[in-house]
Tab-separated table of C-alpha atoms in Angstrom:
chain	number	residue	atom	x	y	z
A	1427	MET	CA	111.912	139.308	115.728
A	1428	SER	CA	108.608	138.004	114.344
A	1429	ASP	CA	105.552	137.535	116.558
A	1430	GLY	CA	105.804	133.766	116.169
A	1431	SER	CA	109.432	133.579	117.289
A	1432	SER	CA	108.768	136.002	120.195
A	1433	ILE	CA	105.972	133.783	121.456
A	1434	GLU	CA	108.085	130.626	121.140
A	1435	THR	CA	110.992	132.281	122.954
A	1436	LEU	CA	108.790	133.479	125.813
A	1437	VAL	CA	107.111	130.064	126.138
A	1438	ALA	CA	110.539	128.412	126.402
A	1439	ILE	CA	111.610	130.888	129.113
A	1440	LEU	CA	108.408	130.372	131.072
A	1441	ARG	CA	108.697	126.589	130.850
A	1442	THR	CA	112.131	126.861	132.462
A	1443	GLU	CA	110.745	129.073	135.243
A	1444	ILE	CA	107.805	126.714	135.786
A	1445	GLY	CA	110.254	123.859	136.187
A	1446	ARG	CA	111.758	125.656	139.214
A	1447	LEU	CA	108.397	126.368	140.844
A	1448	SER	CA	106.008	124.190	142.829
A	1449	PRO	CA	102.351	123.454	142.028
A	1450	GLY	CA	100.244	126.409	143.099
A	1451	ASP	CA	103.049	128.967	142.773
A	1452	ARG	CA	102.069	132.150	140.989
A	1453	LEU	CA	103.823	133.300	137.801
A	1454	PRO	CA	104.853	136.948	137.422
A	1455	SER	CA	102.071	139.240	136.263
A	1456	SER	CA	101.608	140.119	132.595
A	1457	ARG	CA	102.909	143.609	133.314
A	1458	ASP	CA	106.071	142.177	134.865
A	1459	LEU	CA	106.607	139.794	131.939
A	1460	ILE	CA	106.205	142.627	129.412
A	1461	ALA	CA	108.759	144.772	131.228
A	1462	ARG	CA	111.192	141.951	131.944
A	1463	HIS	CA	111.311	140.419	128.456
A	1464	GLY	CA	110.612	143.432	126.256
A	1465	VAL	CA	107.601	141.919	124.499
A	1466	GLY	CA	104.095	143.143	123.856
A	1467	PRO	CA	100.902	142.229	125.715
A	1468	VAL	CA	99.653	140.108	122.811
A	1469	THR	CA	102.828	138.012	122.920
A	1470	VAL	CA	102.434	137.461	126.677
A	1471	ALA	CA	98.753	136.569	126.327
A	1472	ARG	CA	99.425	134.033	123.583
A	1473	ALA	CA	102.345	132.474	125.467
A	1474	ILE	CA	100.199	132.031	128.569
A	1475	ALA	CA	97.388	130.597	126.445
A	1476	LEU	CA	99.760	128.014	124.941
A	1477	LEU	CA	101.002	126.961	128.380
A	1478	ALA	CA	97.430	126.752	129.640
A	1479	ALA	CA	96.463	124.578	126.657
A	1480	GLU	CA	99.332	122.239	127.583
A	1481	GLY	CA	98.041	122.058	131.152
A	1482	ALA	CA	101.243	123.574	132.572
A	1483	VAL	CA	99.436	126.564	134.118
A	1484	VAL	CA	95.946	127.650	135.044
A	1485	THR	CA	94.716	131.233	134.770
A	1486	ARG	CA	92.351	132.623	137.392
A	1487	PRO	CA	90.741	135.910	136.303
A	1488	GLY	CA	91.507	138.715	138.723
A	1489	SER	CA	94.056	136.607	140.570
A	1490	GLY	CA	96.848	135.550	138.205
A	1491	THR	CA	98.458	132.544	136.535
A	1492	TYR	CA	99.479	129.535	138.630
A	1493	VAL	CA	101.624	126.440	138.093
A	1494	THR	CA	99.682	123.170	137.932
A	1495	ALA	CA	100.829	119.772	139.143
A	1496	ARG	CA	101.240	118.776	135.530
A	1497	GLY	CA	103.390	121.816	134.869
A	1498	ARG	CA	105.868	120.935	137.628
A	1499	ARG	CA	106.829	117.388	136.746
A	1500	PRO	CA	110.169	115.561	136.882
A	1501	ALA	CA	112.152	115.225	133.685
A	1502	ALA	CA	110.999	112.208	131.716
A	1503	ALA	CA	113.342	109.364	130.945
A	1504	GLU	CA	114.660	109.261	127.398
A	1505	ALA	CA	112.101	107.628	125.123
A	1506	ASP	CA	112.917	104.161	123.778
A	1507	THR	CA	111.751	103.843	120.164
A	1508	SER	CA	114.029	100.958	119.246
A	1509	TRP	CA	110.986	98.664	118.869
A	1510	GLN	CA	110.056	100.539	115.693
A	1511	ALA	CA	113.015	99.092	113.795
A	1512	VAL	CA	111.320	95.674	114.005
A	1513	ALA	CA	107.829	96.993	113.253
A	1514	LEU	CA	109.015	98.804	110.119
A	1515	ALA	CA	111.184	95.966	108.808
A	1516	GLY	CA	110.523	95.151	105.164
A	1517	ARG	CA	109.098	98.586	104.325
A	1518	HIS	CA	112.136	100.674	103.455
A	1519	LEU	CA	111.332	103.983	101.747
A	1520	ASP	CA	114.153	105.283	99.596
A	1521	VAL	CA	113.094	108.922	99.884
A	1522	ALA	CA	115.724	111.590	99.343
A	1523	GLU	CA	116.141	114.409	101.807
A	1524	PRO	CA	113.658	117.233	101.223
A	1525	ALA	CA	114.708	119.741	98.603
A	1526	GLU	CA	111.798	122.151	99.023
A	1527	PRO	CA	112.546	124.343	102.042
A	1528	GLY	CA	109.721	126.222	103.636
A	1529	PRO	CA	108.786	129.838	103.048
A	1530	ALA	CA	111.239	132.658	103.586
A	1531	GLY	CA	110.139	133.095	107.190
A	1532	GLU	CA	111.762	129.763	108.077
A	1533	VAL	CA	115.314	130.641	107.046
A	1534	PRO	CA	117.720	131.926	109.739
A	1535	ALA	CA	117.479	135.587	110.643
A	1536	GLY	CA	119.507	137.757	108.271
A	1537	THR	CA	119.531	135.117	105.527
A	1538	ILE	CA	118.118	136.015	102.112
A	1539	ALA	CA	115.965	133.182	100.744
A	1540	LEU	CA	116.695	132.162	97.178
A	1541	SER	CA	115.250	128.754	98.042
A	1542	GLY	CA	111.853	127.140	98.250
A	1543	GLY	CA	108.791	127.209	96.063
A	1544	TYR	CA	106.348	129.705	97.571
A	1545	LEU	CA	105.627	133.404	97.310
A	1546	HIS	CA	106.859	135.766	99.967
A	1547	GLU	CA	103.963	136.944	102.113
A	1548	ASN	CA	104.066	140.429	100.583
A	1549	LEU	CA	103.264	138.852	97.180
A	1550	GLN	CA	100.315	136.880	98.538
A	1551	PRO	CA	96.734	138.249	98.301
A	1552	THR	CA	96.426	138.284	102.077
A	1553	ARG	CA	93.576	140.789	102.239
A	1554	ALA	CA	91.568	139.018	99.544
A	1555	LEU	CA	92.162	135.661	101.247
A	1556	GLY	CA	90.962	137.008	104.587
A	1557	ALA	CA	87.861	138.540	103.034
A	1558	ALA	CA	87.071	135.329	101.140
A	1559	LEU	CA	87.428	133.230	104.276
A	1560	ALA	CA	85.213	135.609	106.253
A	1561	ARG	CA	82.481	135.514	103.592
A	1562	ALA	CA	82.737	131.729	103.379
A	1563	ALA	CA	82.345	131.391	107.152
A	1564	ARG	CA	79.063	133.318	107.002
A	1565	ARG	CA	77.466	130.832	104.626
A	1566	PRO	CA	74.743	128.881	106.467
A	1567	ASP	CA	76.066	125.553	105.151
A	1568	ALA	CA	79.761	126.378	105.574
A	1569	TRP	CA	80.321	123.526	108.022
A	1570	HIS	CA	78.187	120.917	106.268
A	1571	ARG	CA	79.852	117.849	104.816
A	1572	ALA	CA	81.270	118.475	101.353
A	1573	PRO	CA	80.752	116.075	98.414
A	1574	ALA	CA	83.582	113.606	97.897
A	1575	ALA	CA	84.491	115.137	94.536
A	1576	GLY	CA	84.270	118.699	95.842
A	1577	LEU	CA	81.771	121.532	95.678
A	1578	THR	CA	80.089	121.683	92.284
A	1579	THR	CA	80.582	125.445	92.109
A	1580	LEU	CA	84.315	125.144	92.693
A	1581	ARG	CA	84.648	122.279	90.220
A	1582	THR	CA	82.833	124.342	87.605
A	1583	ILE	CA	85.186	127.302	88.105
A	1584	LEU	CA	88.275	125.090	87.909
A	1585	ALA	CA	86.961	123.313	84.792
A	1586	ARG	CA	86.392	126.679	83.107
A	1587	GLN	CA	89.989	127.688	83.861
A	1588	VAL	CA	91.340	124.538	82.206
A	1589	GLY	CA	89.290	125.110	79.046
A	1590	GLY	CA	88.422	122.794	76.178
A	1591	ASP	CA	85.430	120.598	76.844
A	1592	VAL	CA	86.448	119.892	80.445
A	1593	GLY	CA	83.399	119.977	82.688
A	1594	PRO	CA	82.832	119.821	86.458
A	1595	GLN	CA	82.261	116.056	86.207
A	1596	ASP	CA	85.936	115.739	85.168
A	1597	VAL	CA	87.284	117.617	88.214
A	1598	LEU	CA	88.212	116.219	91.626
A	1599	VAL	CA	89.032	118.849	94.268
A	1600	THR	CA	92.151	117.977	96.264
A	1601	GLY	CA	94.118	119.295	99.214
A	1602	GLY	CA	96.773	120.973	97.080
A	1603	SER	CA	98.756	119.304	94.324
A	1604	GLN	CA	101.351	117.327	96.295
A	1605	GLY	CA	98.754	115.126	97.985
A	1606	ALA	CA	96.971	114.744	94.657
A	1607	LEU	CA	100.221	113.682	93.005
A	1608	SER	CA	100.856	111.076	95.680
A	1609	MET	CA	97.305	109.737	95.298
A	1610	LEU	CA	97.639	109.599	91.510
A	1611	LEU	CA	100.878	107.650	91.627
A	1612	ARG	CA	99.341	105.110	93.994
A	1613	ALA	CA	96.159	104.874	91.923
A	1614	VAL	CA	97.820	104.271	88.553
A	1615	ALA	CA	101.101	102.436	89.162
A	1616	ALA	CA	101.695	99.229	91.107
A	1617	PRO	CA	104.562	99.117	93.633
A	1618	GLY	CA	107.840	98.230	91.959
A	1619	SER	CA	106.825	99.560	88.551
A	1620	PRO	CA	108.628	102.364	86.691
A	1621	VAL	CA	107.403	105.928	86.302
A	1622	LEU	CA	108.971	108.122	83.623
A	1623	VAL	CA	109.971	111.666	84.594
A	1624	GLU	CA	111.713	114.537	82.881
A	1625	SER	CA	115.343	114.933	83.875
A	1626	PRO	CA	115.717	117.211	85.750
A	1627	THR	CA	112.328	117.332	87.438
A	1628	TYR	CA	110.383	118.476	90.492
A	1629	PRO	CA	111.878	116.822	93.623
A	1630	GLY	CA	108.414	116.288	95.097
A	1631	VAL	CA	107.496	113.756	92.421
A	1632	LEU	CA	110.683	111.786	93.080
A	1633	ALA	CA	109.896	111.666	96.791
A	1634	ALA	CA	106.248	110.699	96.160
A	1635	ALA	CA	107.203	108.014	93.652
A	1636	ARG	CA	109.765	106.423	95.941
A	1637	ALA	CA	107.370	106.571	98.881
A	1638	ALA	CA	104.849	104.661	96.739
A	1639	GLY	CA	107.486	102.038	95.913
A	1640	LEU	CA	107.908	103.188	92.300
A	1641	ARG	CA	111.104	103.534	90.270
A	1642	PRO	CA	111.641	106.975	88.700
A	1643	VAL	CA	113.222	106.649	85.242
A	1644	PRO	CA	114.750	109.770	83.662
A	1645	VAL	CA	113.871	111.050	80.190
A	1646	PRO	CA	116.352	113.719	79.030
A	1647	MET	CA	115.353	117.253	78.031
A	1648	ASP	CA	116.832	119.880	75.741
A	1649	ARG	CA	116.006	123.560	75.271
A	1650	ASP	CA	112.601	122.694	73.752
A	1651	GLY	CA	111.556	120.391	76.583
A	1652	VAL	CA	111.417	116.633	76.969
A	1653	ARG	CA	112.602	114.732	73.884
A	1654	PRO	CA	109.758	112.706	72.321
A	1655	ASP	CA	112.153	110.235	70.665
A	1656	LEU	CA	113.772	109.366	73.995
A	1657	LEU	CA	110.357	109.255	75.663
A	1658	ALA	CA	109.282	106.596	73.129
A	1659	ASP	CA	112.492	104.663	73.801
A	1660	ALA	CA	111.908	104.839	77.562
A	1661	PHE	CA	108.359	103.497	77.225
A	1662	ALA	CA	109.607	100.652	75.017
A	1663	MET	CA	112.520	99.727	77.296
A	1664	THR	CA	110.708	99.886	80.639
A	1665	GLY	CA	107.087	99.048	79.846
A	1666	ALA	CA	106.099	102.061	81.970
A	1667	ARG	CA	102.442	103.085	82.050
A	1668	LEU	CA	102.980	106.518	83.554
A	1669	PHE	CA	104.839	109.671	82.517
A	1670	TYR	CA	105.011	112.750	84.760
A	1671	CYS	CA	105.849	116.075	83.146
A	1672	GLN	CA	105.568	119.853	83.534
A	1673	PRO	CA	105.060	121.070	79.968
A	1674	THR	CA	104.337	124.689	80.888
A	1675	VAL	CA	107.154	126.489	82.749
A	1676	HIS	CA	109.062	123.438	83.855
A	1677	ASN	CA	110.497	123.296	87.370
A	1678	PRO	CA	113.450	123.829	87.599
A	1679	THR	CA	114.522	124.846	84.079
A	1680	GLY	CA	111.643	127.190	83.149
A	1681	THR	CA	111.213	125.451	79.786
A	1682	VAL	CA	107.889	125.636	77.943
A	1683	LEU	CA	107.358	122.562	75.777
A	1684	THR	CA	107.070	123.649	72.124
A	1685	ALA	CA	103.760	123.328	70.261
A	1686	GLU	CA	105.009	120.504	68.025
A	1687	ARG	CA	106.395	118.548	70.948
A	1688	ARG	CA	103.222	119.020	72.975
A	1689	ARG	CA	101.348	117.008	70.350
A	1690	GLN	CA	104.153	114.473	69.981
A	1691	VAL	CA	104.480	113.815	73.711
A	1692	VAL	CA	100.753	113.118	74.079
A	1693	ASP	CA	100.789	110.901	70.961
A	1694	VAL	CA	103.792	108.906	72.212
A	1695	THR	CA	102.170	108.397	75.616
A	1696	ARG	CA	98.851	107.355	74.051
A	1697	ALA	CA	100.626	104.882	71.747
A	1698	ALA	CA	102.277	103.293	74.796
A	1699	GLY	CA	98.881	102.820	76.456
A	1700	ALA	CA	100.071	105.010	79.310
A	1701	PHE	CA	98.911	108.002	81.332
A	1702	LEU	CA	100.531	111.428	81.161
A	1703	ILE	CA	100.386	113.393	84.415
A	1704	GLU	CA	100.455	117.073	83.473
A	1705	ASP	CA	101.584	119.141	86.451
A	1706	ASP	CA	100.354	122.642	85.621
A	1707	PHE	CA	101.629	124.266	88.807
A	1708	ALA	CA	102.719	127.495	87.056
A	1709	ARG	CA	99.458	128.255	85.236
A	1710	HIS	CA	98.894	131.372	87.382
A	1711	LEU	CA	102.596	132.256	87.664
A	1712	GLY	CA	103.160	133.718	84.206
A	1713	HIS	CA	105.250	136.850	83.782
A	1714	GLY	CA	102.824	138.657	81.496
A	1715	ARG	CA	103.218	136.645	78.297
A	1716	PRO	CA	100.502	134.186	77.191
A	1717	LEU	CA	101.152	130.576	78.104
A	1718	PRO	CA	99.969	127.630	75.970
A	1719	ARG	CA	96.743	126.065	77.105
A	1720	PRO	CA	96.891	122.824	79.100
A	1721	LEU	CA	97.482	119.529	77.322
A	1722	VAL	CA	94.311	118.125	78.848
A	1723	ALA	CA	92.199	120.756	77.077
A	1724	ASP	CA	92.947	119.053	73.730
A	1725	ASP	CA	92.882	115.456	74.979
A	1726	GLN	CA	89.758	113.446	74.114
A	1727	ASP	CA	90.915	109.976	75.163
A	1728	GLY	CA	91.724	110.342	78.856
A	1729	THR	CA	95.471	110.029	78.268
A	1730	VAL	CA	96.263	113.247	80.126
A	1731	VAL	CA	95.595	113.585	83.851
A	1732	HIS	CA	95.920	117.229	84.831
A	1733	LEU	CA	97.060	118.713	88.155
A	1734	THR	CA	96.491	122.304	89.210
A	1735	SER	CA	96.609	124.183	92.504
A	1736	LEU	CA	95.906	127.519	94.187
A	1737	THR	CA	98.781	127.041	96.635
A	1738	LYS	CA	101.531	128.577	94.491
A	1739	PRO	CA	99.737	131.767	93.329
A	1740	ALA	CA	97.834	132.386	96.575
A	1741	SER	CA	99.364	131.052	99.788
A	1742	PRO	CA	101.022	127.887	101.132
A	1743	SER	CA	97.989	127.414	103.379
A	1744	MET	CA	95.450	127.666	100.548
A	1745	ARG	CA	95.563	123.887	100.237
A	1746	ILE	CA	93.124	123.618	97.360
A	1747	GLY	CA	94.020	121.911	94.117
A	1748	ALA	CA	92.351	119.731	91.529
A	1749	VAL	CA	92.815	116.662	89.377
A	1750	VAL	CA	91.206	116.672	85.931
A	1751	ALA	CA	90.702	113.128	84.631
A	1752	ARG	CA	88.292	111.130	82.471
A	1753	GLY	CA	87.191	107.517	82.534
A	1754	PRO	CA	87.880	104.735	85.048
A	1755	VAL	CA	90.892	106.553	86.510
A	1756	MET	CA	88.545	109.205	87.939
A	1757	ARG	CA	86.374	106.525	89.525
A	1758	ARG	CA	89.481	104.977	91.060
A	1759	LEU	CA	90.567	108.348	92.442
A	1760	LEU	CA	87.131	108.870	93.977
A	1761	ALA	CA	87.364	105.443	95.590
A	1762	MET	CA	90.751	106.352	97.046
A	1763	ARG	CA	89.342	109.646	98.317
A	1764	ARG	CA	86.735	107.731	100.315
A	1765	VAL	CA	89.524	105.660	101.862
A	1766	ASP	CA	92.090	108.422	102.423
A	1767	ASP	CA	90.182	111.457	103.713
A	1768	PHE	CA	86.476	111.354	102.615
A	1769	PHE	CA	86.442	114.969	101.393
A	1770	ILE	CA	88.282	118.295	101.493
A	1771	ALA	CA	87.262	120.691	104.282
A	1772	ARG	CA	84.223	122.631	103.101
A	1773	PRO	CA	85.154	126.036	104.615
A	1774	LEU	CA	88.377	126.080	102.597
A	1775	GLN	CA	86.515	125.093	99.428
A	1776	GLU	CA	83.940	127.824	100.053
A	1777	ALA	CA	86.774	130.316	100.586
A	1778	ALA	CA	88.311	129.240	97.265
A	1779	VAL	CA	84.978	129.831	95.528
A	1780	GLU	CA	84.760	133.295	97.075
A	1781	LEU	CA	88.354	134.109	96.115
A	1782	LEU	CA	88.080	132.971	92.500
A	1783	SER	CA	84.704	134.654	91.982
A	1784	THR	CA	85.804	138.206	92.765
A	1785	PRO	CA	87.636	140.843	90.693
A	1786	ALA	CA	90.281	140.884	93.449
A	1787	TRP	CA	91.645	137.545	92.165
A	1788	ASP	CA	92.162	138.848	88.627
A	1789	ARG	CA	93.776	142.008	89.994
A	1790	HIS	CA	96.088	139.888	92.126
A	1791	LEU	CA	97.167	137.752	89.163
A	1792	ARG	CA	97.937	140.839	87.061
A	1793	ALA	CA	99.951	142.420	89.879
A	1794	LEU	CA	101.711	139.125	90.583
A	1795	ALA	CA	102.714	138.737	86.925
A	1796	GLY	CA	104.338	142.178	86.963
A	1797	ALA	CA	106.109	141.530	90.262
A	1798	LEU	CA	107.461	138.141	89.154
A	1799	HIS	CA	108.641	139.569	85.831
A	1800	GLN	CA	110.512	142.333	87.652
A	1801	ARG	CA	112.065	140.020	90.226
A	1802	CYS	CA	113.110	137.507	87.593
A	1803	ALA	CA	114.864	140.229	85.577
A	1804	VAL	CA	116.573	141.682	88.663
A	1805	LEU	CA	117.985	138.350	89.802
A	1806	ALA	CA	118.999	137.291	86.291
A	1807	ASP	CA	120.851	140.576	85.732
A	1808	ALA	CA	122.506	140.446	89.152
A	1809	VAL	CA	123.722	136.865	88.754
A	1810	THR	CA	124.994	137.519	85.229
A	1811	ARG	CA	126.916	140.574	86.462
A	1812	GLU	CA	128.267	139.124	89.722
A	1813	LEU	CA	128.929	135.573	88.496
A	1814	PRO	CA	129.688	135.832	84.763
A	1815	ASP	CA	131.101	132.307	84.524
A	1816	TRP	CA	127.823	130.760	85.726
A	1817	THR	CA	125.476	129.686	82.897
A	1818	LEU	CA	121.838	130.732	83.106
A	1819	ALA	CA	119.692	128.166	81.277
A	1820	ARG	CA	117.105	130.765	80.243
A	1821	VAL	CA	115.150	133.743	81.511
A	1822	PRO	CA	111.772	132.014	81.981
A	1823	ASP	CA	108.352	133.311	80.931
A	1824	GLY	CA	106.816	132.161	84.187
A	1825	GLY	CA	107.401	130.366	87.452
A	1826	LEU	CA	109.482	131.222	90.482
A	1827	HIS	CA	113.036	130.074	89.699
A	1828	LEU	CA	116.235	130.442	87.709
A	1829	TRP	CA	118.275	127.347	86.809
A	1830	LEU	CA	122.045	127.751	86.635
A	1831	ARG	CA	124.966	125.529	85.657
A	1832	LEU	CA	128.089	126.068	87.749
A	1833	PRO	CA	131.570	126.110	86.228
A	1834	ALA	CA	133.517	122.873	86.132
A	1835	GLY	CA	135.444	122.349	89.334
A	1836	LEU	CA	132.828	123.894	91.622
A	1837	ASP	CA	131.062	121.502	93.980
A	1838	GLU	CA	127.409	122.456	94.334
A	1839	GLN	CA	127.172	121.322	97.961
A	1840	ALA	CA	130.255	123.346	98.857
A	1841	VAL	CA	128.716	126.361	97.111
A	1842	THR	CA	125.405	125.776	98.902
A	1843	ASP	CA	127.146	125.605	102.293
A	1844	ALA	CA	129.310	128.646	101.580
A	1845	ALA	CA	126.267	130.600	100.417
A	1846	ARG	CA	124.422	129.844	103.632
A	1847	ALA	CA	127.475	130.925	105.625
A	1848	HIS	CA	127.303	134.234	103.719
A	1849	GLY	CA	123.594	134.651	104.433
A	1850	VAL	CA	121.973	133.221	101.282
A	1851	ALA	CA	119.832	130.064	101.120
A	1852	VAL	CA	119.881	128.283	97.736
A	1853	ASP	CA	118.645	124.922	96.424
A	1854	PRO	CA	121.287	122.440	95.190
A	1855	GLY	CA	120.506	120.946	91.812
A	1856	ARG	CA	121.152	117.290	92.566
A	1857	HIS	CA	117.728	116.840	94.223
A	1858	HIS	CA	116.091	117.437	90.837
A	1859	TYR	CA	117.614	114.363	89.196
A	1860	PRO	CA	116.324	110.792	89.577
A	1861	THR	CA	119.848	109.481	88.870
A	1862	GLU	CA	123.334	110.977	88.832
A	1863	PRO	CA	123.276	114.673	87.830
A	1864	PRO	CA	125.268	115.695	84.741
A	1865	GLY	CA	127.114	118.413	86.644
A	1866	PRO	CA	126.757	121.012	89.388
A	1867	ARG	CA	123.550	123.063	89.254
A	1868	LEU	CA	121.720	125.517	91.495
A	1869	ARG	CA	118.075	126.563	91.540
A	1870	LEU	CA	117.533	130.147	92.653
A	1871	ALA	CA	114.092	131.415	93.688
A	1872	PHE	CA	113.222	135.054	93.052
A	1873	ALA	CA	109.816	135.125	94.817
A	1874	ALA	CA	110.778	134.139	98.362
A	1875	ALA	CA	112.825	137.227	99.289
A	1876	PRO	CA	111.017	140.280	100.708
A	1877	GLU	CA	112.029	142.832	98.064
A	1878	PRO	CA	113.769	142.965	94.649
A	1879	ALA	CA	116.713	144.801	96.254
A	1880	ASP	CA	117.329	141.696	98.370
A	1881	LEU	CA	117.918	139.708	95.178
A	1882	THR	CA	120.735	142.023	94.131
A	1883	ALA	CA	122.264	141.762	97.589
A	1884	ALA	CA	121.939	137.967	97.485
A	1885	ALA	CA	123.829	137.752	94.182
A	1886	HIS	CA	126.605	139.881	95.675
A	1887	ARG	CA	126.798	137.564	98.679
A	1888	LEU	CA	126.871	134.515	96.395
A	1889	ALA	CA	129.836	135.977	94.523
A	1890	ALA	CA	131.605	136.587	97.826
A	1891	ALA	CA	130.855	133.011	98.915
A	1892	VAL	CA	132.378	131.578	95.737
A	1893	ARG	CA	135.471	133.740	96.066
C-alpha cells in the first residue's frame, strides 16, 4: 500500500472513531495507533496533522490528541444543489467524458496501466526536479511577482529550444499546455465557430473546444499525416479560422507529418487566413531518432502558434509550458493572462530555469529516449504475438502510445471493460474522434507501467480478456 493510501485509510478510520467520541475525549496514542493499524509513525503523524488542519482534533504536546467540538458533530443533512439547474440554464457544455486517466498510481491495486498520458514516476527526473526546486527556493527573489509573459531567462531558453528566429519576445510562459490550449481557443475563435482538428486527435482539444462553445470539425489523416487536400476543402466548406494539429508524433497514431506535407499544411492554412495551432507535446519524447524541427521555426507570418510543455517529459506537476506566437495574437494572449491568472508562479518558473540549465536535463532526455524506445518495442512485440489479429498502426519514433485497430466484430468498450476486469487499464479509441469513429480502436500507453516486464504481462492479460 502506498504512503498516500495508508494515510487516507487511517484518516477515514480515525474520523469514524472521532464520531463515537465526545469533545475533549483523548485519541489513542501514536504508539497504540502504529501497533493497532500496522502503519509507520510518519503515516500516523500525517493523519493526525490532516485531522488537526480540519479542526477535528487538537494536539497538546506532552499530553496527547483530543477531539474538538467541531470534530464531534451530528451528521449533516443531504445538501440541496437543485438550485444550480436554474443558475446554469442556457450554458450547456457538450464535453465528453475524460479520456485521459491519471498517472499509474491512480489505477486500482494490481492493475497494469496501459492508459493515460504521463510517465511512470521511475521514468521522471525526480532527483533533478528536487534539486532544481531547492536551488530555486534559495534565490533571493524567488517569491517576487513574475512578469506576465514569464521570466525572461526561461523564455530565452524555451525560444532557443524551438529554433529558427524565435526570440524571448515571442514566448509566453503558461501553466502547462492544456491551460494554454484552452486560452488559445478562447482567444482566437468566437463561440459557435468551427475549429478544424485531425481525425483522430487528442481528446483534450475536443474537450477544450466544446467547453469554449466551438464546433470541432474532423480532417481525415492517412499514413503520412493530415491530408492537405481535405484540409483545404474543410477550410472552404466551414470558413474556419483555426486548425489544431500535432505534426510531430501525433497522439494517438504516432504519425510524423512528412516534409512535403508540413509545407503544404502551413500554406493551406495561410491561404485560408487562419491560424495553425501546433501542439508539439512530444518534442522531448523521441525514441532516439531525430525529429523534424517545429513548424513555427520556419514560419515568418505568424500563421503558426506553437505549444510546448515540460509536463510530459518531466512530471505531471511540472506545470510549465509555453505558447510561441507573433503579432496581435500574442498581445491578445497577454491581455487574457492579465484577466485569467496574472502570471505563472515564480518559484516553479525558477525551478524550470534551474532544471533546463543543468547537464542533468540532457542526461535525463537521453536516458528517457532509450527507455521509451525499449518499452515501445516490448509492448509492440507482445501485442503482435499475443493478439495477432489486432492491427498496429505503426511503431512510432516518439511519444508514449501505440494505436491499434481491433478486428471487426469486437466492441471496444466491451474489450476495455474486460481488460479492466483482467487487471489492465486501456484507453478506448472513440474519445479521439470528434464524430463517429470508423471502427473499434484502442490506445495503449507504454510509459505508465512500472517496468517493461509489466507490458508483456499486460498483453497476456489482454489476450485472456478477449478470449
